[in-house]
Coordinates of C-alpha atoms in Angstrom, one line a residue:
M32 CA 22.9 4.5 -31.4
A33 CA 22.5 2.6 -28.3
V34 CA 21.4 0.1 -26.7
E35 CA 21.1 -2.2 -23.0
S36 CA 21.7 -6.1 -24.0
S37 CA 21.6 -8.9 -20.8
V38 CA 24.5 -11.4 -21.2
P39 CA 22.9 -14.3 -18.8
E40 CA 25.7 -16.6 -19.7
L41 CA 28.1 -14.1 -18.3
G42 CA 26.0 -12.1 -15.0
L43 CA 25.9 -8.9 -16.9
W44 CA 24.4 -6.3 -18.6
L45 CA 26.3 -4.2 -21.0
R46 CA 25.4 -1.1 -23.2
I47 CA 26.4 -1.0 -27.2
N48 CA 27.3 1.9 -28.3
S49 CA 27.2 1.8 -32.1
S50 CA 28.2 4.1 -35.4
A51 CA 28.6 4.0 -38.9
G52 CA 30.6 6.8 -40.4
T53 CA 33.3 6.7 -43.7
W54 CA 37.0 6.5 -43.7
V55 CA 38.6 9.3 -45.6
D56 CA 39.1 7.1 -48.7
G57 CA 35.0 6.5 -48.8
R58 CA 35.0 3.0 -47.6
L59 CA 31.9 2.4 -45.2
A60 CA 33.5 2.0 -41.4
R61 CA 30.8 0.5 -38.4
M62 CA 33.2 1.0 -35.3
V63 CA 31.3 -0.7 -31.7
A64 CA 32.2 0.4 -27.9
Y65 CA 31.2 -2.3 -25.3
Y66 CA 30.1 -0.9 -21.6
D67 CA 29.9 -3.1 -18.5
I68 CA 27.0 -1.6 -16.9
S69 CA 25.9 -4.4 -14.2
E70 CA 26.5 -3.0 -11.6
H71 CA 23.7 0.1 -12.6
K72 CA 21.7 -1.7 -13.6
Q73 CA 21.8 -3.8 -10.3
Q74 CA 21.4 -0.6 -8.3
E75 CA 18.4 -0.1 -10.4
E76 CA 17.1 -3.2 -9.5
R77 CA 17.3 -2.6 -5.9
V78 CA 15.5 0.6 -5.6
A79 CA 12.8 -0.3 -7.5
F80 CA 12.6 -3.4 -4.8
L81 CA 12.8 -0.8 -2.2
A82 CA 10.0 0.6 -4.0
Y83 CA 8.0 -2.1 -3.3
Y84 CA 9.6 -3.9 -0.6
D85 CA 9.5 -3.8 3.0
Q86 CA 13.0 -3.9 3.8
K87 CA 13.2 -5.0 6.9
L88 CA 10.5 -8.4 6.4
N89 CA 11.2 -8.8 2.8
L90 CA 7.6 -8.5 1.9
P91 CA 5.5 -6.5 -0.5
N92 CA 4.4 -3.1 1.2
G93 CA 1.0 -0.9 0.5
V94 CA 2.2 0.6 -2.4
R95 CA 2.4 -3.1 -4.2
L96 CA -0.4 -3.7 -2.4
Y97 CA -2.6 -1.4 -4.8
L98 CA -1.2 -2.4 -7.6
D99 CA -1.2 -6.1 -7.1
I100 CA -4.9 -5.4 -6.4
D101 CA -5.3 -3.4 -9.8
G102 CA -3.7 -6.2 -11.9
N103 CA -5.8 -8.9 -10.2
P104 CA -9.4 -9.0 -11.1
T105 CA -9.7 -11.8 -8.8
A106 CA -9.2 -10.2 -5.7
Q107 CA -12.4 -10.2 -3.9
Y108 CA -11.5 -10.0 -0.1
L109 CA -8.3 -7.9 2.3
I110 CA -7.9 -9.2 5.6
C111 CA -6.5 -6.1 6.9
F112 CA -4.7 -7.0 10.7
D113 CA -2.8 -4.5 13.4
I114 CA -0.1 -5.9 16.1
Q115 CA -1.4 -4.6 19.1
G116 CA 1.3 -2.9 21.5
L117 CA 4.4 -4.6 19.1
R118 CA 6.1 -0.8 20.8
K119 CA 5.5 -2.2 24.5
I120 CA 7.2 -5.4 23.1
N121 CA 10.6 -3.6 21.2
D122 CA 10.8 -1.0 24.8
A123 CA 10.2 -3.6 27.0
Y124 CA 12.4 -6.1 25.1
G125 CA 14.3 -4.4 22.2
R126 CA 13.6 -4.2 18.7
D127 CA 15.6 -7.3 18.1
T128 CA 12.5 -9.0 19.6
G129 CA 10.2 -7.6 18.1
Y130 CA 11.7 -7.9 14.7
L131 CA 12.1 -12.1 16.0
L132 CA 8.3 -11.5 17.1
L133 CA 7.5 -10.5 12.7
E134 CA 9.5 -13.0 11.6
A135 CA 7.4 -15.3 13.8
I136 CA 4.0 -13.9 12.6
K137 CA 5.6 -13.1 9.0
S138 CA 6.4 -17.4 9.0
W139 CA 2.8 -18.5 10.3
V140 CA 1.1 -17.3 8.1
Q141 CA 2.6 -18.1 5.2
S142 CA 2.9 -21.6 6.3
N143 CA -0.7 -21.5 7.4
A144 CA -1.9 -19.0 4.8
W145 CA -4.0 -20.2 2.0
D146 CA -2.7 -21.3 -1.2
D147 CA -2.9 -17.6 -3.5
A148 CA -2.7 -15.4 -0.2
G149 CA -0.1 -12.6 -0.9
L150 CA 1.3 -10.8 3.0
Y151 CA 1.7 -7.5 2.7
R152 CA 3.4 -5.4 5.3
I153 CA 1.8 -2.0 5.2
E154 CA 4.2 0.0 7.6
G155 CA 5.3 -0.6 10.8
D156 CA 2.4 -3.5 12.6
E157 CA 0.0 -3.2 10.2
F158 CA -0.6 -6.4 7.9
A159 CA -2.7 -7.4 4.3
I160 CA -3.6 -10.5 3.5
L161 CA -4.0 -10.6 -0.1
L162 CA -7.3 -13.2 -0.5
S163 CA -8.2 -14.0 -4.1
D164 CA -10.9 -16.0 -5.5
R165 CA -12.7 -16.9 -1.9
M166 CA -16.7 -16.7 -0.8
E167 CA -17.2 -14.4 1.5
E168 CA -17.8 -17.4 4.3
E169 CA -14.4 -19.2 3.2
A170 CA -12.9 -15.3 3.9
S171 CA -14.8 -14.6 7.1
R172 CA -12.8 -18.6 8.5
M173 CA -9.8 -17.7 7.4
V174 CA -10.1 -13.9 9.9
D175 CA -11.4 -17.0 12.4
T176 CA -7.7 -19.0 12.3
L177 CA -5.3 -16.1 12.9
W178 CA -7.6 -14.5 15.9
Q179 CA -7.2 -18.0 17.0
R180 CA -3.7 -18.2 16.1
F181 CA -3.3 -14.4 17.8
E182 CA -4.4 -15.8 21.3
E183 CA -2.2 -18.6 22.3
P184 CA 1.4 -16.7 22.7
W185 CA 4.4 -16.8 20.1
I186 CA 7.6 -18.4 21.2
I187 CA 10.5 -16.2 20.7
E188 CA 13.9 -17.6 21.0
Q189 CA 17.0 -15.6 21.3
G190 CA 20.4 -17.9 22.4
D191 CA 19.6 -18.7 25.5
I192 CA 16.9 -16.5 26.3
R193 CA 13.2 -18.2 25.5
R194 CA 10.3 -15.8 25.7
S195 CA 6.5 -16.6 25.8
I196 CA 5.1 -13.2 24.3
F197 CA 1.2 -13.0 23.8
V198 CA 0.0 -9.4 21.5
R199 CA -3.7 -9.6 20.3
I200 CA -4.5 -8.0 16.8
T201 CA -7.1 -5.6 15.4
A202 CA -8.7 -7.6 11.8
G203 CA -11.0 -6.9 10.0
L204 CA -12.6 -8.5 6.1
L205 CA -12.0 -5.9 3.3
P206 CA -14.5 -6.6 0.3
I207 CA -12.1 -5.3 -2.3
E208 CA -14.1 -2.7 -4.1
E209 CA -12.6 -1.0 -7.9
G210 CA -12.3 2.6 -8.3
Y211 CA -9.4 3.5 -5.4
A212 CA -7.9 6.2 -6.6
D213 CA -5.0 5.6 -5.2
H214 CA -2.9 3.2 -2.3
A215 CA -3.3 5.6 0.1
E216 CA -7.0 5.2 -0.8
M217 CA -7.4 2.6 -0.3
I218 CA -5.5 1.5 2.4
N219 CA -7.1 4.9 4.6
T220 CA -10.9 3.5 2.7

């Protein structure tokens, strides 16, 4: 019999194998072996993380969004927005600048986003904000706030270089409906 067990005090995961038998003289014997499987468990956790999170921005992805909607009966609206011209910024200033821009947008949304709202990176320059327990008017005001922020430049600093970068978005407010077959259907709706 094999059992996996965490030993938090030691920061270890162990696989414990146990078997019973009899000695040649008929006495009962139990053999127990312990194996350190901590590295294996860390790899499993990393794979699970990669399946549901964007590596670059450390944000939940579209698959995680679908699961969160499916598991949240209070989810009511989804703000979807697409950053326009990100590729041109990457081409003109380099991918590092594009990444810093995305980090600035992420920070702004998370600091101004509304307590229970979740930010997701669907892919590339596509994002979503999941809203729970919101009235349509409040959700619409949130979209307006997002639009207004993108009317101003984003200040990106790289060492001694400071850039004011203007980007626009396309955005929409979607009521969440039940019955999506999978996350691809939900995103493409």
